[in-house]
Amino acid sequence: MAGRRGALIVLEGVDRAGKSTQSRKLVSALCAAGHRAELLRFPERSTEIGKLLSSYLEKKSEVEDHSVHLLFSANRWEHVPLIKEKLSQGVTLVVDRYAFSGVAFTSAKEVRLAEAAKRGEFGHERYENGSFQKRALQSFGQLMGDKTLNWRVVDASRSIEDVHKEIHELCEDTIQAAMHRPLEELWT
């Protein structure tokens, strides 16, 4: 399998939309199907930057708005060497949030805000409120207009198993396509 690279699969959406559940299920299903797959979550809270972000998100500390956005970006960038290494080794990375959550938390067709608000612990962290989520919704919709990105919209208001089945099918196609594209495409 020399030369075969892994795929970078990112699940984005509103808080409590099921990204973490689906990410874990997807990694398990991909491994069961014979793929090498691992899970990453952002913000990644174990690093020093991640600990600052965790404190901020849990409303335990305050950080100036511009600075917090730079911290979210830095938290992702500090993992780029690991991401490149894993992908070049043929490991598919399933990522629970990545760069687009820095701009917006959801797309208009992914999950209704009312559905997300019904799910457990909505409102526990700083950005889990309706007015912020609505503004994020508009931003995410604009991002989806970029046709150079490989967006796939999944209706997360369905059952966990139905959502998982659709995500798994979409990811199999993505993994096959990634095998034939150079890793450098991700950072150009």
Short mmCIF file of N, CA and C in Angstrom, two decimals:
data_model
loop_
_atom_site.label_atom_id
_atom_site.label_comp_id
_atom_site.label_asym_id
_atom_site.label_seq_id
_atom_site.Cartn_x
_atom_site.Cartn_y
_atom_site.Cartn_z
N MET A 1 0.81 -1.19 0.00
CA MET A 1 0.00 0.00 0.00
C MET A 1 0.85 1.25 0.00
N ALA A 2 2.05 1.18 -0.46
CA ALA A 2 2.90 2.36 -0.50
C ALA A 2 2.25 3.42 -1.37
N GLY A 3 2.29 4.65 -0.90
CA GLY A 3 1.73 5.75 -1.66
C GLY A 3 0.26 6.00 -1.39
N ARG A 4 -0.41 5.08 -0.74
CA ARG A 4 -1.83 5.28 -0.44
C ARG A 4 -1.95 6.20 0.76
N ARG A 5 -2.68 7.29 0.58
CA ARG A 5 -2.84 8.20 1.71
C ARG A 5 -4.22 8.06 2.30
N GLY A 6 -4.35 8.51 3.51
CA GLY A 6 -5.64 8.49 4.17
C GLY A 6 -6.47 9.70 3.77
N ALA A 7 -7.75 9.63 4.07
CA ALA A 7 -8.66 10.74 3.81
C ALA A 7 -8.83 11.57 5.07
N LEU A 8 -9.09 12.84 4.88
CA LEU A 8 -9.41 13.75 5.99
C LEU A 8 -10.91 13.99 5.92
N ILE A 9 -11.64 13.45 6.89
CA ILE A 9 -13.09 13.55 6.92
C ILE A 9 -13.47 14.39 8.13
N VAL A 10 -14.14 15.51 7.87
CA VAL A 10 -14.49 16.45 8.93
C VAL A 10 -16.00 16.48 9.11
N LEU A 11 -16.46 16.33 10.34
CA LEU A 11 -17.88 16.48 10.65
C LEU A 11 -18.07 17.81 11.35
N GLU A 12 -18.90 18.66 10.76
CA GLU A 12 -19.19 19.99 11.31
C GLU A 12 -20.68 20.08 11.60
N GLY A 13 -21.06 20.99 12.46
CA GLY A 13 -22.48 21.22 12.74
C GLY A 13 -22.67 21.93 14.05
N VAL A 14 -23.94 22.18 14.39
CA VAL A 14 -24.25 22.88 15.64
C VAL A 14 -23.90 22.01 16.82
N ASP A 15 -23.80 22.65 17.98
CA ASP A 15 -23.58 21.91 19.21
C ASP A 15 -24.74 20.96 19.45
N ARG A 16 -24.43 19.77 19.90
CA ARG A 16 -25.40 18.71 20.21
C ARG A 16 -26.11 18.17 18.97
N ALA A 17 -25.48 18.33 17.79
CA ALA A 17 -26.06 17.79 16.57
C ALA A 17 -25.74 16.31 16.39
N GLY A 18 -24.81 15.78 17.17
CA GLY A 18 -24.46 14.37 17.06
C GLY A 18 -23.11 14.12 16.43
N LYS A 19 -22.28 15.15 16.27
CA LYS A 19 -20.97 14.99 15.62
C LYS A 19 -20.08 14.01 16.37
N SER A 20 -20.02 14.12 17.67
CA SER A 20 -19.14 13.24 18.45
C SER A 20 -19.60 11.79 18.36
N THR A 21 -20.90 11.58 18.50
CA THR A 21 -21.46 10.22 18.38
C THR A 21 -21.16 9.65 16.99
N GLN A 22 -21.44 10.44 15.95
CA GLN A 22 -21.23 9.95 14.59
C GLN A 22 -19.74 9.75 14.28
N SER A 23 -18.89 10.61 14.81
CA SER A 23 -17.44 10.46 14.59
C SER A 23 -16.95 9.14 15.17
N ARG A 24 -17.35 8.84 16.41
CA ARG A 24 -16.94 7.58 17.04
C ARG A 24 -17.47 6.37 16.27
N LYS A 25 -18.76 6.42 15.88
CA LYS A 25 -19.35 5.31 15.14
C LYS A 25 -18.66 5.12 13.79
N LEU A 26 -18.32 6.23 13.14
CA LEU A 26 -17.67 6.14 11.84
C LEU A 26 -16.29 5.50 11.95
N VAL A 27 -15.50 5.91 12.93
CA VAL A 27 -14.17 5.31 13.10
C VAL A 27 -14.30 3.82 13.34
N SER A 28 -15.23 3.41 14.19
CA SER A 28 -15.44 1.98 14.45
C SER A 28 -15.83 1.23 13.18
N ALA A 29 -16.76 1.81 12.41
CA ALA A 29 -17.22 1.16 11.18
C ALA A 29 -16.11 1.07 10.14
N LEU A 30 -15.32 2.13 10.01
CA LEU A 30 -14.22 2.11 9.04
C LEU A 30 -13.18 1.08 9.42
N CYS A 31 -12.85 1.00 10.71
CA CYS A 31 -11.88 0.00 11.16
C CYS A 31 -12.42 -1.41 10.93
N ALA A 32 -13.70 -1.62 11.21
CA ALA A 32 -14.32 -2.92 10.99
C ALA A 32 -14.32 -3.31 9.52
N ALA A 33 -14.33 -2.30 8.63
CA ALA A 33 -14.32 -2.55 7.18
C ALA A 33 -12.89 -2.70 6.64
N GLY A 34 -11.91 -2.66 7.53
CA GLY A 34 -10.53 -2.87 7.11
C GLY A 34 -9.72 -1.62 6.86
N HIS A 35 -10.27 -0.46 7.13
CA HIS A 35 -9.53 0.79 6.96
C HIS A 35 -8.75 1.10 8.24
N ARG A 36 -7.68 1.82 8.08
CA ARG A 36 -6.98 2.39 9.24
C ARG A 36 -7.60 3.75 9.47
N ALA A 37 -8.24 3.94 10.60
CA ALA A 37 -8.94 5.20 10.88
C ALA A 37 -8.75 5.59 12.34
N GLU A 38 -8.65 6.90 12.56
CA GLU A 38 -8.51 7.43 13.92
C GLU A 38 -9.36 8.68 14.05
N LEU A 39 -9.68 9.02 15.29
CA LEU A 39 -10.53 10.16 15.61
C LEU A 39 -9.71 11.31 16.18
N LEU A 40 -10.00 12.53 15.72
CA LEU A 40 -9.47 13.76 16.31
C LEU A 40 -10.66 14.65 16.63
N ARG A 41 -10.54 15.44 17.70
CA ARG A 41 -11.60 16.39 18.07
C ARG A 41 -10.99 17.76 18.27
N PHE A 42 -11.71 18.78 17.80
CA PHE A 42 -11.26 20.16 18.02
C PHE A 42 -12.39 20.96 18.65
N PRO A 43 -12.07 21.84 19.61
CA PRO A 43 -10.70 22.06 20.05
C PRO A 43 -10.16 20.82 20.76
N GLU A 44 -8.87 20.58 20.56
CA GLU A 44 -8.18 19.49 21.21
C GLU A 44 -7.71 20.06 22.56
N ARG A 45 -8.34 19.63 23.63
CA ARG A 45 -8.23 20.31 24.93
C ARG A 45 -7.07 19.85 25.81
N SER A 46 -6.22 18.95 25.35
CA SER A 46 -5.14 18.46 26.21
C SER A 46 -3.88 19.33 26.16
N THR A 47 -3.72 20.12 25.12
CA THR A 47 -2.53 20.98 25.01
C THR A 47 -2.72 22.23 25.87
N GLU A 48 -1.67 23.02 26.03
CA GLU A 48 -1.80 24.26 26.80
C GLU A 48 -2.81 25.20 26.14
N ILE A 49 -2.75 25.31 24.83
CA ILE A 49 -3.73 26.14 24.12
C ILE A 49 -5.13 25.55 24.31
N GLY A 50 -5.25 24.25 24.20
CA GLY A 50 -6.53 23.59 24.38
C GLY A 50 -7.11 23.80 25.77
N LYS A 51 -6.25 23.81 26.77
CA LYS A 51 -6.71 24.06 28.14
C LYS A 51 -7.25 25.48 28.29
N LEU A 52 -6.60 26.44 27.65
CA LEU A 52 -7.11 27.82 27.67
C LEU A 52 -8.49 27.89 27.01
N LEU A 53 -8.62 27.22 25.87
CA LEU A 53 -9.90 27.22 25.16
C LEU A 53 -10.99 26.52 25.97
N SER A 54 -10.64 25.44 26.62
CA SER A 54 -11.62 24.72 27.43
C SER A 54 -12.14 25.62 28.56
N SER A 55 -11.24 26.30 29.22
CA SER A 55 -11.62 27.21 30.29
C SER A 55 -12.53 28.33 29.76
N TYR A 56 -12.19 28.86 28.60
CA TYR A 56 -12.99 29.90 27.97
C TYR A 56 -14.38 29.38 27.60
N LEU A 57 -14.45 28.22 26.95
CA LEU A 57 -15.72 27.65 26.52
C LEU A 57 -16.62 27.29 27.70
N GLU A 58 -16.01 26.86 28.79
CA GLU A 58 -16.78 26.49 29.98
C GLU A 58 -17.13 27.70 30.83
N LYS A 59 -16.86 28.90 30.32
CA LYS A 59 -17.17 30.17 30.97
C LYS A 59 -16.43 30.35 32.29
N LYS A 60 -15.24 29.76 32.40
CA LYS A 60 -14.43 29.89 33.60
C LYS A 60 -13.42 31.02 33.47
N SER A 61 -13.20 31.49 32.24
CA SER A 61 -12.26 32.59 32.01
C SER A 61 -12.75 33.41 30.84
N GLU A 62 -12.19 34.61 30.72
CA GLU A 62 -12.53 35.50 29.61
C GLU A 62 -11.29 35.68 28.75
N VAL A 63 -11.50 35.74 27.45
CA VAL A 63 -10.43 35.98 26.49
C VAL A 63 -10.97 36.97 25.47
N GLU A 64 -10.19 37.95 25.12
CA GLU A 64 -10.59 38.95 24.13
C GLU A 64 -10.95 38.24 22.82
N ASP A 65 -11.99 38.73 22.13
CA ASP A 65 -12.54 38.04 20.96
C ASP A 65 -11.51 37.71 19.89
N HIS A 66 -10.67 38.67 19.50
CA HIS A 66 -9.67 38.41 18.45
C HIS A 66 -8.68 37.35 18.93
N SER A 67 -8.31 37.42 20.18
CA SER A 67 -7.34 36.47 20.73
C SER A 67 -7.90 35.05 20.76
N VAL A 68 -9.17 34.91 21.12
CA VAL A 68 -9.74 33.57 21.20
C VAL A 68 -9.81 32.93 19.82
N HIS A 69 -10.09 33.73 18.79
CA HIS A 69 -10.11 33.17 17.44
C HIS A 69 -8.73 32.70 17.02
N LEU A 70 -7.71 33.45 17.42
CA LEU A 70 -6.34 33.02 17.13
C LEU A 70 -5.98 31.76 17.90
N LEU A 71 -6.48 31.62 19.12
CA LEU A 71 -6.23 30.41 19.90
C LEU A 71 -6.87 29.18 19.25
N PHE A 72 -8.11 29.34 18.76
CA PHE A 72 -8.75 28.21 18.06
C PHE A 72 -7.92 27.81 16.84
N SER A 73 -7.46 28.79 16.09
CA SER A 73 -6.64 28.51 14.91
C SER A 73 -5.32 27.84 15.31
N ALA A 74 -4.68 28.38 16.34
CA ALA A 74 -3.41 27.82 16.81
C ALA A 74 -3.59 26.38 17.29
N ASN A 75 -4.71 26.10 17.92
CA ASN A 75 -4.99 24.75 18.40
C ASN A 75 -5.05 23.77 17.24
N ARG A 76 -5.62 24.19 16.12
CA ARG A 76 -5.63 23.32 14.94
C ARG A 76 -4.25 23.21 14.32
N TRP A 77 -3.56 24.34 14.18
CA TRP A 77 -2.25 24.34 13.52
C TRP A 77 -1.21 23.53 14.30
N GLU A 78 -1.32 23.49 15.62
CA GLU A 78 -0.34 22.72 16.37
C GLU A 78 -0.48 21.22 16.10
N HIS A 79 -1.58 20.80 15.50
CA HIS A 79 -1.79 19.39 15.16
C HIS A 79 -1.54 19.06 13.70
N VAL A 80 -1.24 20.05 12.88
CA VAL A 80 -1.01 19.81 11.45
C VAL A 80 0.12 18.80 11.20
N PRO A 81 1.27 18.88 11.90
CA PRO A 81 2.30 17.85 11.65
C PRO A 81 1.79 16.43 11.89
N LEU A 82 1.04 16.23 12.95
CA LEU A 82 0.48 14.91 13.25
C LEU A 82 -0.53 14.50 12.17
N ILE A 83 -1.37 15.44 11.75
CA ILE A 83 -2.36 15.16 10.72
C ILE A 83 -1.68 14.74 9.42
N LYS A 84 -0.66 15.50 9.00
CA LYS A 84 0.07 15.15 7.78
C LYS A 84 0.73 13.78 7.89
N GLU A 85 1.33 13.51 9.04
CA GLU A 85 2.01 12.23 9.25
C GLU A 85 1.02 11.07 9.14
N LYS A 86 -0.10 11.18 9.83
CA LYS A 86 -1.10 10.10 9.82
C LYS A 86 -1.65 9.89 8.41
N LEU A 87 -2.02 10.98 7.72
CA LEU A 87 -2.56 10.86 6.38
C LEU A 87 -1.55 10.23 5.43
N SER A 88 -0.28 10.64 5.54
CA SER A 88 0.74 10.08 4.65
C SER A 88 0.99 8.60 4.93
N GLN A 89 0.67 8.14 6.14
CA GLN A 89 0.81 6.73 6.50
C GLN A 89 -0.42 5.90 6.07
N GLY A 90 -1.40 6.57 5.45
CA GLY A 90 -2.58 5.85 4.99
C GLY A 90 -3.70 5.79 6.02
N VAL A 91 -3.58 6.55 7.11
CA VAL A 91 -4.62 6.57 8.13
C VAL A 91 -5.67 7.61 7.75
N THR A 92 -6.93 7.20 7.74
CA THR A 92 -8.02 8.13 7.52
C THR A 92 -8.33 8.79 8.86
N LEU A 93 -8.37 10.10 8.87
CA LEU A 93 -8.68 10.85 10.09
C LEU A 93 -10.11 11.36 10.03
N VAL A 94 -10.87 11.00 11.03
CA VAL A 94 -12.22 11.51 11.19
C VAL A 94 -12.12 12.61 12.24
N VAL A 95 -12.48 13.83 11.84
CA VAL A 95 -12.26 14.99 12.69
C VAL A 95 -13.61 15.58 13.12
N ASP A 96 -13.80 15.62 14.43
CA ASP A 96 -14.99 16.21 15.04
C ASP A 96 -14.73 17.70 15.19
N ARG A 97 -15.19 18.49 14.22
CA ARG A 97 -14.98 19.94 14.06
C ARG A 97 -13.57 20.22 13.57
N TYR A 98 -13.48 21.23 12.71
CA TYR A 98 -12.16 21.69 12.26
C TYR A 98 -12.27 23.17 11.94
N ALA A 99 -11.66 23.62 10.90
CA ALA A 99 -11.53 25.05 10.63
C ALA A 99 -12.87 25.76 10.43
N PHE A 100 -13.85 25.10 9.85
CA PHE A 100 -15.10 25.79 9.55
C PHE A 100 -15.92 26.10 10.80
N SER A 101 -15.69 25.40 11.88
CA SER A 101 -16.37 25.75 13.13
C SER A 101 -15.85 27.07 13.67
N GLY A 102 -14.67 27.46 13.25
CA GLY A 102 -14.15 28.76 13.64
C GLY A 102 -14.93 29.89 13.00
N VAL A 103 -15.58 29.62 11.89
CA VAL A 103 -16.35 30.62 11.17
C VAL A 103 -17.84 30.48 11.49
N ALA A 104 -18.33 29.28 11.53
CA ALA A 104 -19.75 29.06 11.77
C ALA A 104 -19.97 27.67 12.32
N PHE A 105 -21.07 27.44 12.98
CA PHE A 105 -21.32 26.15 13.62
C PHE A 105 -22.32 25.26 12.89
N THR A 106 -22.92 25.73 11.87
CA THR A 106 -23.88 24.85 11.22
C THR A 106 -24.22 25.30 9.80
N SER A 107 -24.81 24.44 9.05
CA SER A 107 -25.35 24.80 7.74
C SER A 107 -26.87 24.76 7.83
N ALA A 108 -27.52 25.47 6.99
CA ALA A 108 -28.98 25.61 7.07
C ALA A 108 -29.71 24.27 6.93
N LYS A 109 -29.14 23.32 6.21
CA LYS A 109 -29.85 22.07 5.94
C LYS A 109 -29.41 20.93 6.86
N GLU A 110 -28.46 21.18 7.77
CA GLU A 110 -27.94 20.03 8.52
C GLU A 110 -28.84 19.61 9.66
N VAL A 111 -29.21 20.54 10.52
CA VAL A 111 -30.08 20.19 11.64
C VAL A 111 -30.82 21.46 12.07
N ARG A 112 -32.07 21.31 12.35
CA ARG A 112 -32.84 22.46 12.82
C ARG A 112 -32.36 22.86 14.21
N LEU A 113 -32.27 24.15 14.45
CA LEU A 113 -31.80 24.66 15.73
C LEU A 113 -32.65 24.15 16.88
N ALA A 114 -33.94 24.06 16.69
CA ALA A 114 -34.82 23.57 17.75
C ALA A 114 -34.48 22.14 18.13
N GLU A 115 -34.10 21.31 17.13
CA GLU A 115 -33.70 19.93 17.42
C GLU A 115 -32.44 19.90 18.26
N ALA A 116 -31.45 20.73 17.94
CA ALA A 116 -30.20 20.76 18.69
C ALA A 116 -30.45 21.21 20.12
N ALA A 117 -31.32 22.19 20.30
CA ALA A 117 -31.59 22.73 21.63
C ALA A 117 -32.25 21.70 22.54
N LYS A 118 -32.96 20.73 21.96
CA LYS A 118 -33.61 19.68 22.76
C LYS A 118 -32.62 18.65 23.29
N ARG A 119 -31.46 18.57 22.68
CA ARG A 119 -30.50 17.53 23.05
C ARG A 119 -29.79 17.90 24.34
N GLY A 120 -29.28 16.92 25.04
CA GLY A 120 -28.70 17.09 26.35
C GLY A 120 -27.61 18.14 26.45
N GLU A 121 -27.64 18.91 27.51
CA GLU A 121 -26.63 19.88 27.90
C GLU A 121 -26.47 21.06 26.96
N PHE A 122 -27.43 21.31 26.07
CA PHE A 122 -27.35 22.49 25.21
C PHE A 122 -27.38 23.72 26.09
N GLY A 123 -26.46 24.64 25.85
CA GLY A 123 -26.38 25.86 26.64
C GLY A 123 -25.30 25.80 27.71
N HIS A 124 -24.67 24.66 27.88
CA HIS A 124 -23.64 24.50 28.90
C HIS A 124 -22.40 25.33 28.58
N GLU A 125 -22.03 25.39 27.31
CA GLU A 125 -20.83 26.14 26.93
C GLU A 125 -21.19 27.49 26.32
N ARG A 126 -20.19 28.34 26.21
CA ARG A 126 -20.31 29.74 25.84
C ARG A 126 -21.13 30.01 24.58
N TYR A 127 -20.92 29.27 23.52
CA TYR A 127 -21.58 29.58 22.25
C TYR A 127 -22.90 28.84 22.05
N GLU A 128 -23.34 28.09 23.04
CA GLU A 128 -24.57 27.32 22.91
C GLU A 128 -25.78 28.18 23.28
N ASN A 129 -26.07 29.15 22.42
CA ASN A 129 -27.29 29.94 22.59
C ASN A 129 -27.88 30.23 21.22
N GLY A 130 -29.18 30.41 21.20
CA GLY A 130 -29.90 30.52 19.94
C GLY A 130 -29.43 31.65 19.04
N SER A 131 -29.21 32.84 19.59
CA SER A 131 -28.85 33.97 18.74
C SER A 131 -27.48 33.78 18.09
N PHE A 132 -26.52 33.23 18.84
CA PHE A 132 -25.21 32.99 18.26
C PHE A 132 -25.29 31.90 17.19
N GLN A 133 -26.04 30.85 17.47
CA GLN A 133 -26.16 29.74 16.52
C GLN A 133 -26.82 30.21 15.23
N LYS A 134 -27.79 31.13 15.33
CA LYS A 134 -28.44 31.65 14.11
C LYS A 134 -27.46 32.45 13.27
N ARG A 135 -26.61 33.25 13.90
CA ARG A 135 -25.60 34.01 13.14
C ARG A 135 -24.59 33.05 12.51
N ALA A 136 -24.21 32.01 13.24
CA ALA A 136 -23.28 31.02 12.71
C ALA A 136 -23.90 30.28 11.53
N LEU A 137 -25.19 30.02 11.62
CA LEU A 137 -25.92 29.35 10.54
C LEU A 137 -25.79 30.11 9.23
N GLN A 138 -25.94 31.41 9.27
CA GLN A 138 -25.82 32.23 8.07
C GLN A 138 -24.40 32.18 7.51
N SER A 139 -23.40 32.25 8.37
CA SER A 139 -22.01 32.19 7.91
C SER A 139 -21.69 30.84 7.28
N PHE A 140 -22.17 29.78 7.89
CA PHE A 140 -21.89 28.45 7.36
C PHE A 140 -22.53 28.28 5.99
N GLY A 141 -23.71 28.80 5.81
CA GLY A 141 -24.38 28.74 4.52
C GLY A 141 -23.57 29.41 3.43
N GLN A 142 -22.93 30.53 3.77
CA GLN A 142 -22.07 31.22 2.80
C GLN A 142 -20.85 30.36 2.47
N LEU A 143 -20.26 29.73 3.47
CA LEU A 143 -19.10 28.87 3.22
C LEU A 143 -19.44 27.72 2.28
N MET A 144 -20.64 27.19 2.42
CA MET A 144 -21.03 26.06 1.58
C MET A 144 -21.17 26.45 0.12
N GLY A 145 -21.22 27.74 -0.15
CA GLY A 145 -21.28 28.20 -1.54
C GLY A 145 -19.96 28.05 -2.27
N ASP A 146 -18.88 27.79 -1.55
CA ASP A 146 -17.56 27.60 -2.16
C ASP A 146 -17.52 26.22 -2.82
N LYS A 147 -17.61 26.18 -4.12
CA LYS A 147 -17.68 24.92 -4.86
C LYS A 147 -16.34 24.18 -4.94
N THR A 148 -15.25 24.81 -4.47
CA THR A 148 -13.96 24.11 -4.48
C THR A 148 -13.86 23.14 -3.31
N LEU A 149 -14.75 23.25 -2.35
CA LEU A 149 -14.75 22.36 -1.19
C LEU A 149 -15.72 21.21 -1.43
N ASN A 150 -15.44 20.09 -0.83
CA ASN A 150 -16.22 18.88 -1.05
C ASN A 150 -17.25 18.70 0.07
N TRP A 151 -18.24 19.60 0.13
CA TRP A 151 -19.27 19.55 1.18
C TRP A 151 -20.27 18.44 0.90
N ARG A 152 -20.70 17.77 1.94
CA ARG A 152 -21.81 16.83 1.89
C ARG A 152 -22.71 17.18 3.06
N VAL A 153 -23.97 17.45 2.81
CA VAL A 153 -24.91 17.81 3.87
C VAL A 153 -25.70 16.58 4.27
N VAL A 154 -25.78 16.35 5.57
CA VAL A 154 -26.49 15.21 6.12
C VAL A 154 -27.53 15.73 7.10
N ASP A 155 -28.76 15.27 6.98
CA ASP A 155 -29.83 15.67 7.88
C ASP A 155 -29.65 14.93 9.21
N ALA A 156 -29.13 15.64 10.21
CA ALA A 156 -28.81 15.03 11.50
C ALA A 156 -30.02 14.91 12.42
N SER A 157 -31.21 15.28 11.96
CA SER A 157 -32.40 15.16 12.81
C SER A 157 -33.01 13.76 12.73
N ARG A 158 -32.45 12.90 11.88
CA ARG A 158 -32.93 11.52 11.75
C ARG A 158 -32.33 10.66 12.87
N SER A 159 -32.62 9.38 12.86
CA SER A 159 -32.09 8.48 13.90
C SER A 159 -30.57 8.38 13.78
N ILE A 160 -29.94 8.06 14.89
CA ILE A 160 -28.48 7.91 14.93
C ILE A 160 -28.03 6.90 13.88
N GLU A 161 -28.75 5.79 13.75
CA GLU A 161 -28.35 4.75 12.80
C GLU A 161 -28.52 5.19 11.35
N ASP A 162 -29.60 5.90 11.04
CA ASP A 162 -29.80 6.38 9.67
C ASP A 162 -28.73 7.39 9.29
N VAL A 163 -28.40 8.30 10.21
CA VAL A 163 -27.35 9.29 9.95
C VAL A 163 -26.01 8.58 9.77
N HIS A 164 -25.74 7.62 10.63
CA HIS A 164 -24.48 6.87 10.54
C HIS A 164 -24.34 6.16 9.19
N LYS A 165 -25.41 5.52 8.76
CA LYS A 165 -25.37 4.79 7.48
C LYS A 165 -25.02 5.74 6.33
N GLU A 166 -25.66 6.90 6.30
CA GLU A 166 -25.39 7.84 5.21
C GLU A 166 -23.96 8.37 5.28
N ILE A 167 -23.51 8.74 6.47
CA ILE A 167 -22.14 9.25 6.62
C ILE A 167 -21.12 8.19 6.21
N HIS A 168 -21.36 6.95 6.64
CA HIS A 168 -20.43 5.86 6.31
C HIS A 168 -20.34 5.67 4.79
N GLU A 169 -21.46 5.69 4.11
CA GLU A 169 -21.47 5.53 2.65
C GLU A 169 -20.72 6.68 1.97
N LEU A 170 -20.98 7.90 2.41
CA LEU A 170 -20.29 9.05 1.83
C LEU A 170 -18.78 8.97 2.05
N CYS A 171 -18.39 8.48 3.22
CA CYS A 171 -16.96 8.43 3.55
C CYS A 171 -16.22 7.35 2.76
N GLU A 172 -16.88 6.25 2.46
CA GLU A 172 -16.23 5.21 1.64
C GLU A 172 -15.81 5.79 0.29
N ASP A 173 -16.70 6.59 -0.32
CA ASP A 173 -16.37 7.23 -1.59
C ASP A 173 -15.20 8.21 -1.43
N THR A 174 -15.22 8.96 -0.35
CA THR A 174 -14.16 9.95 -0.09
C THR A 174 -12.82 9.26 0.12
N ILE A 175 -12.81 8.16 0.84
CA ILE A 175 -11.56 7.41 1.08
C ILE A 175 -10.99 6.90 -0.23
N GLN A 176 -11.85 6.36 -1.09
CA GLN A 176 -11.37 5.86 -2.39
C GLN A 176 -10.78 6.99 -3.23
N ALA A 177 -11.44 8.14 -3.24
CA ALA A 177 -10.94 9.28 -4.02
C ALA A 177 -9.63 9.81 -3.45
N ALA A 178 -9.49 9.82 -2.14
CA ALA A 178 -8.29 10.36 -1.50
C ALA A 178 -7.04 9.54 -1.82
N MET A 179 -7.21 8.26 -2.03
CA MET A 179 -6.06 7.39 -2.30
C MET A 179 -5.28 7.85 -3.52
N HIS A 180 -5.92 8.53 -4.44
CA HIS A 180 -5.30 8.88 -5.72
C HIS A 180 -4.94 10.36 -5.82
N ARG A 181 -5.06 11.09 -4.72
CA ARG A 181 -4.73 12.51 -4.74
C ARG A 181 -3.57 12.78 -3.80
N PRO A 182 -2.68 13.69 -4.19
CA PRO A 182 -1.53 13.99 -3.33
C PRO A 182 -1.96 14.71 -2.06
N LEU A 183 -1.26 14.43 -0.98
CA LEU A 183 -1.52 15.03 0.32
C LEU A 183 -1.40 16.55 0.28
N GLU A 184 -0.52 17.07 -0.55
CA GLU A 184 -0.28 18.50 -0.63
C GLU A 184 -1.53 19.29 -1.00
N GLU A 185 -2.49 18.64 -1.67
CA GLU A 185 -3.73 19.31 -2.06
C GLU A 185 -4.48 19.87 -0.86
N LEU A 186 -4.30 19.27 0.31
CA LEU A 186 -5.03 19.71 1.49
C LEU A 186 -4.55 21.07 1.99
N TRP A 187 -3.32 21.45 1.69
CA TRP A 187 -2.76 22.68 2.24
C TRP A 187 -2.40 23.69 1.18
N THR A 188 -3.01 23.59 0.01
CA THR A 188 -2.74 24.57 -1.05
C THR A 188 -3.95 25.43 -1.31
#
